[in-house]
Short mmCIF file of C-alpha atoms in Angstrom, two decimals:
data_model
loop_
_atom_site.label_atom_id
_atom_site.label_comp_id
_atom_site.label_asym_id
_atom_site.label_seq_id
_atom_site.Cartn_x
_atom_site.Cartn_y
_atom_site.Cartn_z
CA MET A 1 120.46 -30.34 -25.93
CA GLU A 2 124.03 -31.50 -25.81
CA HIS A 3 122.95 -34.76 -24.34
CA LEU A 4 120.24 -35.32 -26.91
CA GLU A 5 122.59 -34.54 -29.77
CA LEU A 6 125.19 -37.05 -28.51
CA PHE A 7 122.56 -39.60 -27.89
CA PHE A 8 121.09 -39.62 -31.43
CA LYS A 9 124.55 -39.17 -32.93
CA SER A 10 125.88 -42.33 -31.29
CA ILE A 11 122.75 -44.36 -32.20
CA PHE A 12 122.45 -43.25 -35.87
CA ILE A 13 125.29 -41.36 -37.37
CA ASP A 14 128.18 -42.95 -35.59
CA ASN A 15 126.37 -46.42 -35.45
CA MET A 16 128.86 -48.90 -34.07
CA VAL A 17 128.15 -51.50 -36.78
CA PHE A 18 127.46 -49.43 -39.83
CA ALA A 19 129.82 -46.66 -39.38
CA THR A 20 132.86 -48.06 -37.56
CA PHE A 21 132.31 -51.84 -38.00
CA LEU A 22 132.77 -52.62 -34.30
CA GLY A 23 131.60 -55.90 -32.89
CA MET A 24 131.19 -57.47 -36.40
CA CYS A 25 132.27 -60.90 -35.27
CA SER A 26 129.55 -61.49 -32.88
CA TYR A 27 127.15 -59.41 -35.06
CA LEU A 28 127.75 -62.08 -37.77
CA ALA A 29 127.79 -65.08 -35.63
CA VAL A 30 124.83 -64.45 -33.38
CA SER A 31 122.41 -62.95 -35.80
CA LYS A 32 120.81 -66.17 -37.07
CA LYS A 33 117.74 -65.86 -34.86
CA VAL A 34 115.92 -62.75 -33.58
CA SER A 35 115.63 -64.10 -29.96
CA THR A 36 119.34 -64.66 -29.38
CA ALA A 37 120.12 -61.33 -31.17
CA VAL A 38 117.90 -59.60 -28.69
CA GLY A 39 119.64 -61.21 -25.83
CA LEU A 40 123.14 -60.32 -27.03
CA GLY A 41 122.08 -56.79 -27.93
CA ALA A 42 120.68 -56.17 -24.41
CA ALA A 43 123.81 -57.53 -22.87
CA VAL A 44 125.85 -55.15 -25.00
CA ILE A 45 123.90 -52.12 -23.93
CA PHE A 46 124.19 -53.20 -20.38
CA VAL A 47 127.98 -53.70 -20.36
CA LEU A 48 128.62 -50.52 -22.37
CA ALA A 49 126.55 -48.47 -19.98
CA ILE A 50 128.85 -49.79 -17.16
CA THR A 51 132.30 -49.85 -18.78
CA VAL A 52 132.23 -46.54 -20.61
CA PRO A 53 131.63 -44.30 -17.58
CA LEU A 54 134.03 -46.40 -15.63
CA ASN A 55 136.74 -46.09 -18.18
CA TRP A 56 136.03 -42.38 -18.37
CA LEU A 57 136.82 -42.12 -14.72
CA LEU A 58 140.02 -44.03 -15.15
CA ASP A 59 140.97 -42.00 -18.12
CA GLN A 60 140.27 -38.63 -16.26
CA TYR A 61 141.93 -39.50 -12.98
CA ILE A 62 144.71 -41.87 -13.84
CA LEU A 63 145.58 -42.14 -17.46
CA GLN A 64 145.63 -38.73 -19.01
CA PRO A 65 148.63 -36.60 -19.07
CA GLY A 66 148.53 -34.69 -15.75
CA ALA A 67 145.56 -36.62 -14.57
CA LEU A 68 147.36 -37.67 -11.38
CA SER A 69 147.67 -34.18 -10.12
CA TRP A 70 144.93 -34.85 -7.52
CA LEU A 71 147.52 -36.90 -5.74
CA GLY A 72 149.79 -33.91 -5.21
CA GLU A 73 152.03 -31.51 -7.12
CA GLU A 74 154.88 -33.98 -7.72
CA TYR A 75 152.64 -36.34 -9.72
CA ALA A 76 151.32 -33.66 -12.19
CA ASN A 77 153.97 -34.47 -14.76
CA TYR A 78 153.09 -38.15 -15.25
CA ASP A 79 151.60 -39.30 -18.48
CA LEU A 80 150.22 -42.87 -18.32
CA SER A 81 148.10 -42.73 -21.47
CA PHE A 82 150.28 -45.52 -23.06
CA LEU A 83 148.65 -47.89 -20.41
CA SER A 84 145.12 -47.15 -21.61
CA PHE A 85 144.70 -50.27 -23.70
CA ILE A 86 145.72 -52.64 -20.86
CA MET A 87 143.75 -50.70 -18.23
CA PHE A 88 140.59 -50.56 -20.41
CA ILE A 89 140.67 -54.22 -21.33
CA ALA A 90 141.29 -55.21 -17.78
CA THR A 91 138.35 -53.19 -16.60
CA ILE A 92 136.16 -54.60 -19.21
CA ALA A 93 137.16 -58.22 -18.51
CA THR A 94 136.75 -57.85 -14.74
CA MET A 95 133.43 -55.88 -15.03
CA VAL A 96 132.03 -58.49 -17.28
CA GLN A 97 132.94 -61.26 -14.86
CA LEU A 98 131.61 -59.14 -11.97
CA VAL A 99 128.33 -58.39 -13.70
CA GLU A 100 127.99 -62.06 -14.50
CA ILE A 101 128.35 -63.00 -10.84
CA VAL A 102 126.00 -60.24 -9.50
CA VAL A 103 123.33 -60.94 -12.06
CA GLU A 104 123.46 -64.67 -11.40
CA LYS A 105 122.99 -64.00 -7.63
CA PHE A 106 120.14 -61.45 -7.72
CA SER A 107 118.19 -62.13 -10.82
CA PRO A 108 118.38 -65.76 -11.97
CA SER A 109 115.70 -65.06 -14.72
CA LEU A 110 117.84 -62.23 -16.27
CA TYR A 111 120.86 -64.48 -15.98
CA ASN A 112 119.17 -67.16 -17.90
CA SER A 113 118.43 -64.91 -20.77
CA LEU A 114 121.63 -62.89 -20.66
CA GLY A 115 124.01 -65.17 -19.07
CA ILE A 116 125.38 -67.20 -21.87
CA PHE A 117 126.22 -64.05 -23.82
CA LEU A 118 128.21 -62.29 -21.03
CA PRO A 119 131.53 -64.15 -21.46
CA LEU A 120 131.34 -63.55 -25.24
CA ILE A 121 131.15 -59.80 -24.61
CA ALA A 122 134.56 -59.37 -22.93
CA VAL A 123 136.16 -59.94 -26.30
CA ASN A 124 133.57 -57.97 -28.28
CA CYS A 125 135.29 -55.14 -30.17
CA ALA A 126 132.20 -52.95 -29.69
CA ILE A 127 132.97 -52.71 -25.96
CA LEU A 128 136.54 -51.92 -26.12
CA GLY A 129 135.78 -49.70 -29.13
CA GLY A 130 133.32 -47.79 -27.06
CA SER A 131 135.84 -46.87 -24.53
CA LEU A 132 138.58 -46.14 -27.00
CA PHE A 133 136.22 -43.79 -29.02
CA MET A 134 135.10 -42.20 -25.75
CA GLN A 135 138.87 -41.48 -25.15
CA SER A 136 139.75 -40.21 -28.64
CA ARG A 137 136.65 -38.07 -28.96
CA GLU A 138 137.42 -36.43 -25.59
CA ILE A 139 134.03 -36.69 -24.10
CA GLU A 140 133.71 -33.98 -21.37
CA THR A 141 131.66 -35.18 -18.42
CA LEU A 142 130.61 -38.38 -16.78
CA GLY A 143 127.06 -37.86 -17.72
CA LEU A 144 127.90 -37.55 -21.37
CA ALA A 145 130.06 -40.67 -21.11
CA LEU A 146 127.19 -42.66 -19.71
CA ASN A 147 125.01 -41.23 -22.41
CA TYR A 148 127.50 -42.24 -25.05
CA GLY A 149 127.75 -45.73 -23.71
CA ILE A 150 124.00 -46.30 -23.72
CA GLY A 151 123.57 -44.66 -27.12
CA SER A 152 126.14 -46.74 -28.94
CA GLY A 153 124.72 -49.84 -27.12
CA ILE A 154 121.30 -49.03 -28.58
CA GLY A 155 122.75 -48.44 -31.97
CA TRP A 156 124.40 -51.90 -31.90
CA PHE A 157 121.18 -53.45 -30.61
CA LEU A 158 119.23 -51.88 -33.47
CA ALA A 159 121.77 -53.17 -36.00
CA ILE A 160 121.81 -56.79 -34.81
CA LEU A 161 118.03 -56.85 -34.48
CA ALA A 162 117.57 -55.63 -37.99
CA ILE A 163 119.99 -58.12 -39.56
CA ALA A 164 118.69 -61.00 -37.57
CA ALA A 165 115.14 -60.24 -38.77
CA ILE A 166 116.38 -60.01 -42.40
CA ARG A 167 118.36 -63.33 -42.00
CA GLU A 168 115.22 -65.10 -40.76
CA LYS A 169 113.24 -64.01 -43.76
CA ILE A 170 116.01 -64.47 -46.44
CA ARG A 171 115.86 -68.22 -45.86
CA TYR A 172 112.85 -68.15 -48.17
CA SER A 173 114.65 -66.43 -50.99
CA ASN A 174 116.62 -67.98 -53.76
CA VAL A 175 120.08 -66.75 -53.11
CA PRO A 176 122.85 -68.00 -55.44
CA PRO A 177 124.36 -71.05 -53.61
CA ALA A 178 127.89 -69.62 -53.25
CA LEU A 179 126.61 -66.46 -51.68
CA ARG A 180 124.32 -68.16 -49.15
CA GLY A 181 124.99 -67.59 -45.47
CA LEU A 182 127.98 -65.32 -44.91
CA GLY A 183 128.25 -63.70 -48.37
CA ILE A 184 124.76 -62.35 -48.64
CA THR A 185 124.88 -61.08 -45.01
CA PHE A 186 127.89 -59.02 -45.82
CA ILE A 187 126.24 -57.56 -48.84
CA ILE A 188 123.04 -56.84 -46.91
CA THR A 189 124.98 -55.17 -44.13
CA GLY A 190 126.70 -53.06 -46.76
CA LEU A 191 123.40 -51.98 -48.16
CA MET A 192 122.04 -51.15 -44.68
CA ALA A 193 125.17 -49.14 -44.06
CA ILE A 194 124.56 -47.08 -47.13
CA GLY A 195 120.99 -46.44 -45.76
CA PHE A 196 122.43 -45.37 -42.31
CA MET A 197 124.80 -42.90 -44.06
CA SER A 198 121.84 -40.78 -44.83
CA PHE A 199 121.40 -40.09 -41.21
CA GLY A 200 124.53 -38.06 -41.55
CA GLY A 201 122.50 -34.91 -42.37
CA MET A 202 120.23 -35.41 -39.43
CA LEU A 203 121.89 -32.93 -36.94
CA THR A 204 122.61 -30.30 -39.42
CA GLY A 205 119.11 -30.56 -40.90
CA GLY A 206 120.70 -30.41 -44.39
CA ASP A 207 122.10 -26.97 -43.72
CA GLU A 208 125.59 -26.59 -45.02
CA GLU A 209 126.38 -23.77 -42.75
CA GLY A 210 125.37 -25.67 -39.60
CA GLU A 211 128.02 -26.78 -37.19
CA PRO A 212 130.01 -29.76 -38.42
CA THR A 213 128.77 -33.08 -36.94
CA THR A 214 131.70 -35.33 -37.84
CA GLU A 215 134.88 -35.15 -35.69
CA PRO A 216 138.21 -35.52 -37.38
CA THR A 217 139.18 -38.42 -35.23
CA ALA A 218 136.27 -40.66 -36.27
CA SER A 219 137.79 -42.67 -39.06
CA ILE A 220 139.60 -42.56 -42.27
CA GLU A 221 136.35 -42.58 -44.13
CA VAL A 222 135.06 -39.55 -42.42
CA ILE A 223 138.28 -37.64 -43.05
CA LYS A 224 138.29 -38.83 -46.73
CA GLU A 225 134.72 -37.58 -47.00
CA ASP A 226 135.59 -34.15 -45.73
CA ILE A 227 138.54 -33.98 -48.00
CA LYS A 228 136.31 -34.88 -50.92
CA LYS A 229 133.74 -32.26 -49.92
CA GLU A 230 136.40 -29.64 -49.61
CA GLU A 231 137.79 -30.69 -53.09
CA ALA A 232 134.39 -30.46 -54.59
CA LYS A 233 133.86 -27.11 -53.06
CA LEU A 234 137.21 -25.80 -54.30
CA LYS A 235 136.49 -27.11 -57.80
CA SER A 236 133.16 -25.38 -57.99
CA ASP A 237 134.64 -22.19 -56.59
CA LEU A 238 137.28 -22.31 -59.30
CA GLU A 239 134.70 -22.91 -62.00
CA ILE A 240 132.67 -19.97 -60.73
CA ALA A 241 135.81 -17.89 -60.68
CA GLU A 242 136.70 -18.86 -64.28
CA ASN A 243 133.20 -18.16 -65.41
CA THR A 244 133.10 -14.74 -63.95
CA ASN A 245 136.54 -14.06 -65.54
CA LYS A 246 135.20 -14.92 -68.88
CA MET B 1 157.25 -81.18 -42.54
CA GLY B 2 154.05 -81.82 -44.47
CA LYS B 3 151.97 -81.25 -41.40
CA ASP B 4 153.87 -78.08 -40.51
CA SER B 5 153.49 -76.53 -43.90
CA LYS B 6 149.85 -77.25 -43.79
CA LEU B 7 149.60 -75.08 -40.78
CA ILE B 8 150.82 -72.12 -42.82
CA LEU B 9 149.11 -72.86 -46.13
CA ASP B 10 145.59 -73.88 -44.94
CA PRO B 11 144.50 -70.46 -43.47
CA LEU B 12 145.63 -68.77 -46.74
CA ALA B 13 142.64 -70.23 -48.60
CA ASP B 14 140.45 -73.07 -47.60
CA ASN B 15 140.42 -72.20 -43.89
CA ASN B 16 140.89 -68.34 -44.26
CA PRO B 17 140.27 -66.60 -41.00
CA ILE B 18 138.08 -63.93 -42.49
CA THR B 19 136.09 -65.58 -45.24
CA ILE B 20 135.66 -68.98 -43.75
CA GLN B 21 136.07 -68.71 -39.85
CA VAL B 22 134.48 -65.24 -39.80
CA LEU B 23 136.99 -63.90 -37.35
CA GLY B 24 138.50 -60.42 -37.21
CA ILE B 25 136.12 -58.69 -39.45
CA CYS B 26 135.98 -55.27 -37.64
CA SER B 27 139.43 -54.15 -38.51
CA ALA B 28 139.44 -55.80 -41.91
CA LEU B 29 136.63 -53.41 -42.96
CA ALA B 30 137.37 -50.17 -41.15
CA ILE B 31 140.97 -49.44 -42.31
CA THR B 32 141.07 -50.81 -45.85
CA ALA B 33 140.37 -47.56 -47.72
CA GLU B 34 144.12 -47.40 -48.34
CA LEU B 35 146.54 -50.08 -49.33
CA GLU B 36 149.30 -48.70 -47.06
CA ALA B 37 147.08 -48.88 -43.97
CA SER B 38 146.08 -52.48 -44.87
CA ILE B 39 149.64 -53.54 -45.16
CA VAL B 40 150.67 -52.03 -41.87
CA MET B 41 147.69 -53.53 -40.13
CA SER B 42 148.60 -56.96 -41.50
CA ILE B 43 152.13 -56.73 -40.29
CA SER B 44 150.89 -55.61 -36.78
CA VAL B 45 148.59 -58.52 -36.62
CA LEU B 46 151.34 -60.86 -37.90
CA PHE B 47 153.56 -59.67 -35.05
CA VAL B 48 150.92 -59.83 -32.32
CA LEU B 49 149.54 -63.23 -33.37
CA GLY B 50 152.93 -64.86 -33.93
CA ILE B 51 154.38 -63.79 -30.62
CA GLY B 52 151.21 -64.07 -28.72
CA ASN B 53 150.63 -67.65 -29.84
CA VAL B 54 154.11 -68.60 -28.67
CA VAL B 55 153.70 -66.94 -25.36
CA ILE B 56 150.33 -68.53 -24.53
CA SER B 57 151.49 -71.93 -25.87
CA LEU B 58 154.57 -71.68 -23.34
CA MET B 59 152.16 -70.74 -20.52
CA ARG B 60 149.44 -73.25 -21.43
CA ASN B 61 150.18 -75.63 -18.57
CA ILE B 62 150.29 -73.01 -15.83
CA ILE B 63 147.20 -70.84 -16.73
CA PRO B 64 144.19 -71.81 -14.66
CA SER B 65 141.30 -72.36 -17.07
CA LYS B 66 138.90 -70.11 -15.26
CA ILE B 67 140.85 -66.96 -15.71
CA ARG B 68 142.50 -67.86 -19.06
CA ILE B 69 140.49 -65.07 -20.94
CA ILE B 70 141.90 -62.38 -18.70
CA VAL B 71 145.44 -63.73 -18.99
CA GLN B 72 145.04 -63.86 -22.82
CA LEU B 73 143.84 -60.33 -22.94
CA ILE B 74 146.70 -59.13 -20.86
CA VAL B 75 149.26 -60.87 -23.14
CA VAL B 76 147.55 -59.39 -26.28
CA ALA B 77 147.28 -55.93 -24.65
CA THR B 78 150.98 -55.78 -23.90
CA LEU B 79 151.92 -56.78 -27.38
CA VAL B 80 149.50 -54.30 -28.85
CA ILE B 81 150.95 -51.45 -26.68
CA ILE B 82 154.34 -52.25 -28.23
CA VAL B 83 152.92 -52.19 -31.74
CA ASP B 84 151.24 -48.86 -30.97
CA LEU B 85 154.34 -47.18 -29.55
CA VAL B 86 156.39 -48.39 -32.42
CA LEU B 87 153.84 -47.08 -34.99
CA LYS B 88 153.77 -43.71 -33.14
CA ALA B 89 157.48 -43.46 -33.12
CA PHE B 90 158.16 -44.46 -36.81
CA ALA B 91 154.98 -43.80 -38.73
CA TYR B 92 153.10 -41.13 -36.77
CA GLU B 93 150.78 -40.09 -39.76
CA LEU B 94 149.73 -43.68 -40.32
CA SER B 95 149.12 -44.28 -36.61
CA LYS B 96 146.74 -41.30 -36.72
CA THR B 97 144.86 -42.75 -39.63
CA LEU B 98 144.55 -46.07 -38.01
CA SER B 99 143.53 -44.33 -34.77
CA VAL B 100 141.61 -46.64 -32.39
CA PHE B 101 141.90 -49.60 -34.71
CA VAL B 102 145.48 -50.43 -33.48
CA GLY B 103 143.98 -50.78 -30.02
CA LEU B 104 141.19 -52.85 -31.31
CA ILE B 105 143.71 -55.56 -32.38
CA ILE B 106 143.23 -56.59 -28.73
CA THR B 107 139.76 -57.68 -29.32
CA ASN B 108 140.48 -58.92 -32.82
CA CYS B 109 138.64 -62.24 -32.69
CA ILE B 110 141.36 -63.98 -34.82
CA ILE B 111 143.86 -63.54 -31.97
CA MET B 112 141.53 -64.83 -29.20
CA GLY B 113 140.25 -67.55 -31.58
CA ARG B 114 143.70 -68.89 -32.31
CA PHE B 115 144.68 -68.73 -28.61
CA GLU B 116 141.64 -70.73 -27.62
CA ALA B 117 141.71 -73.17 -30.52
CA PHE B 118 145.30 -73.77 -31.09
CA ALA B 119 147.89 -72.33 -28.71
CA LEU B 120 146.26 -73.78 -25.61
CA GLY B 121 146.70 -77.29 -26.96
CA ASN B 122 149.91 -77.25 -28.94
CA GLY B 123 153.65 -76.68 -28.58
CA PRO B 124 155.37 -73.33 -29.22
CA TRP B 125 156.79 -74.07 -32.67
CA ARG B 126 153.54 -75.41 -34.13
CA SER B 127 151.56 -72.48 -32.46
CA PHE B 128 154.08 -70.04 -33.99
CA LEU B 129 153.43 -71.48 -37.43
CA ASP B 130 149.72 -71.50 -36.88
CA GLY B 131 149.80 -67.79 -35.82
CA ILE B 132 151.91 -66.88 -38.87
CA GLY B 133 149.59 -68.80 -41.19
CA ASN B 134 146.49 -67.23 -39.80
CA ALA B 135 147.92 -63.65 -39.75
CA LEU B 136 148.97 -64.14 -43.38
CA GLY B 137 145.44 -65.36 -44.36
CA TYR B 138 144.07 -62.32 -42.69
CA GLY B 139 146.64 -60.00 -44.38
CA VAL B 140 145.89 -61.49 -47.82
CA ILE B 141 142.19 -60.46 -47.59
CA LEU B 142 143.08 -57.04 -46.19
CA ILE B 143 145.44 -56.40 -48.93
CA ILE B 144 143.08 -57.50 -51.72
CA VAL B 145 140.27 -55.21 -50.26
CA GLY B 146 142.72 -52.39 -49.78
CA PHE B 147 144.12 -52.82 -53.32
CA PHE B 148 140.64 -52.60 -54.93
CA ARG B 149 139.33 -49.77 -52.67
CA GLU B 150 142.28 -47.57 -53.17
CA LEU B 151 142.62 -48.34 -56.92
CA LEU B 152 139.07 -47.83 -57.78
CA GLY B 153 138.31 -45.10 -55.18
CA SER B 154 141.20 -42.69 -55.54
CA GLY B 155 143.05 -44.17 -58.64
CA THR B 156 146.23 -44.55 -56.59
CA LEU B 157 148.25 -47.38 -55.03
CA LEU B 158 150.26 -46.71 -51.94
CA GLY B 159 149.76 -42.96 -52.73
CA PHE B 160 151.23 -43.16 -56.34
CA PRO B 161 148.81 -42.24 -59.14
CA VAL B 162 148.75 -45.32 -61.34
CA LEU B 163 145.82 -44.41 -63.55
CA GLY B 164 146.96 -40.92 -64.56
CA ASP B 165 146.18 -37.48 -63.15
CA PRO B 166 142.45 -36.70 -62.54
CA ILE B 167 142.90 -33.03 -62.73
CA GLU B 168 145.30 -32.89 -65.63
CA LYS B 169 143.28 -35.45 -67.40
CA THR B 170 146.05 -37.81 -68.43
CA GLY B 171 146.25 -41.61 -68.61
CA LEU B 172 142.93 -43.24 -68.24
CA TYR B 173 141.13 -40.08 -67.28
CA ALA B 174 141.83 -38.72 -70.76
CA ILE B 175 139.18 -41.17 -72.12
CA GLY B 176 136.54 -40.11 -69.55
CA TYR B 177 137.34 -42.44 -66.68
CA GLU B 178 136.25 -41.11 -63.27
CA ASN B 179 137.29 -42.23 -59.76
CA ASN B 180 134.47 -43.95 -57.85
CA GLY B 181 134.58 -41.99 -54.52
CA PHE B 182 131.93 -44.39 -53.22
CA MET B 183 134.63 -47.07 -52.86
CA LEU B 184 136.32 -45.06 -50.20
CA LEU B 185 133.11 -45.05 -48.03
CA SER B 186 132.68 -47.73 -45.42
CA PRO B 187 129.81 -49.74 -46.86
CA MET B 188 131.76 -50.71 -49.92
CA ALA B 189 134.30 -52.63 -47.76
CA LEU B 190 131.48 -54.89 -46.72
CA ILE B 191 130.40 -55.32 -50.34
CA VAL B 192 133.93 -56.05 -51.55
CA VAL B 193 134.40 -58.70 -48.84
CA GLY B 194 131.02 -60.17 -49.79
CA ILE B 195 132.14 -60.52 -53.41
CA ILE B 196 135.52 -62.09 -52.37
CA ILE B 197 133.47 -64.72 -50.38
CA TRP B 198 131.26 -65.23 -53.36
CA ILE B 199 134.12 -65.85 -55.78
CA GLN B 200 136.01 -68.11 -53.30
CA ARG B 201 132.91 -70.22 -52.62
CA SER B 202 131.88 -70.58 -56.26
CA ARG B 203 135.38 -71.93 -56.97
CA ASN B 204 135.35 -74.40 -54.15
CA LYS B 205 131.88 -75.92 -53.75
CA ALA B 206 132.78 -77.69 -50.59
CA LEU B 207 132.67 -74.39 -48.70
CA ILE B 208 129.04 -73.54 -49.54
CA GLU B 209 126.76 -73.16 -46.58
CA ASP B 210 123.11 -74.32 -46.87
#
C-alpha cells in the first residue's frame, strides 16, 4: 500500500515537470517531435531508476549525520551532509557515463535509440532533483527509493510525451506570431500544470479528514497553499463563531 | 571596450538566457512566488556563474575534452556548496524556502551552457563579463516574475504590504480588490514567463520563431 501510494504520488501529484519544474530545459528543447521525446523520456526513467537508489545508499551509509557509525564508534559523530551535492552529482555523472558504455557494449539497438540522449541527461535537473527530493523527503527504505525513482521518471516521461504530441498538432493552428514556439509552449505547460493540480485530491479521495498528502518540504507553493487553506479555515471558523454569538 | 560592454548588455535583452536561449528555466519558475527568494536566487547564480566562468576559463587548456563535463560539474558543485552554507548561516529561513533549488543551481543549464559555449574558448576577463551578463539577464527575468507574482498573489513586496491590509480592508482592498491566490501556485509562473516572452517578441520582430 505504501509503495502504491508513493508510486502514484510521484507520477501525478508531485509530477517532476508540472509540480516542481524539474528538467524544464530538456523538456522544452527536445519536445518538438514525439519520437525523440519518447527516447529521452525512456532514458530519464532508466537513469532515475539507477541513480536514486544509489544515492539513497550513499545518503544512508556515508552522508547523513551519524551514518558512518557502521565503521565503528569513533565515526558516529561525523556529519558529511554538506558534501551531498558534490557526491550526488559525481554519482550521476559517472553512472550516466557507465550506463552509456554498458548499453553500447551489450545492446547496440538500445544504444542507437537511447544513446544520443544519455550525455544530455547528466545535466538534467530532473535527475539531480530526484536525488535531492529523495533526501529531503527522507524516504525510508531502498525499495521505496527505487519506487520513487521509477515513479518520478514515468511522470516526467508522461509530461514530455504529452507536450510533444501537442506541439506536433499545434503547428496547424494560427498562433499569434510573437507567441509561436517557446511562448505558446510555456502557456500550454501552465495550463497542463493546472490540470495536474487536480490530482492533488487523489490520495485523500476528497476527504478533508484524510491524512495529509503534501509534505512541508515539497516547495514554497505547497507551503503557501497550506497556509492559505488554514487561513480560509480560520476565517470560516471566525465567521461561524460570530454568527453564533449574534 | 565596445566589445566588452556588449558581453554584459546583450544577455539582458536580445540574447536573454531565459527567454531566448531557453536555459535555466527550472529554478526560474519554482522559486518566484516571492520577490525576496527571486533576488537571493539571482545573487547566488551571479556568484556561481561569475566565479565558475573564470575558473573554467583558467583551466580550459588543461581539461581533457572527454571528461570536461565531470570537471565542470565538480567546479559548480563546489561553488554551490559555498552558496548553500552561506545561506544556511545568514538566511536560514530563506534557505528553507529555497530548499532543494539551491542544490539545483548545479544543473542549471545556464551555467553549463555558458561554460561550454563561452568559458572554454575565451580568456578569464571576458568569461567573467559574460558570466556576469548572463546571470544578470537571468536575474532580470526572475525579479520581474517574482515582482508580479508576489504583488498580485499576496499584495506584498518583499513582505511589506503595499496594497493595504486585506483583513482590515484598507488601501485598495477598501474598494473591493482581492488578492489572486492563484498567482502563488506554480502554473502561473509558466504563464507569466510565457507572457514576458510574448511581449518581448512582439516588440522585437527579429526574435520571432516560425
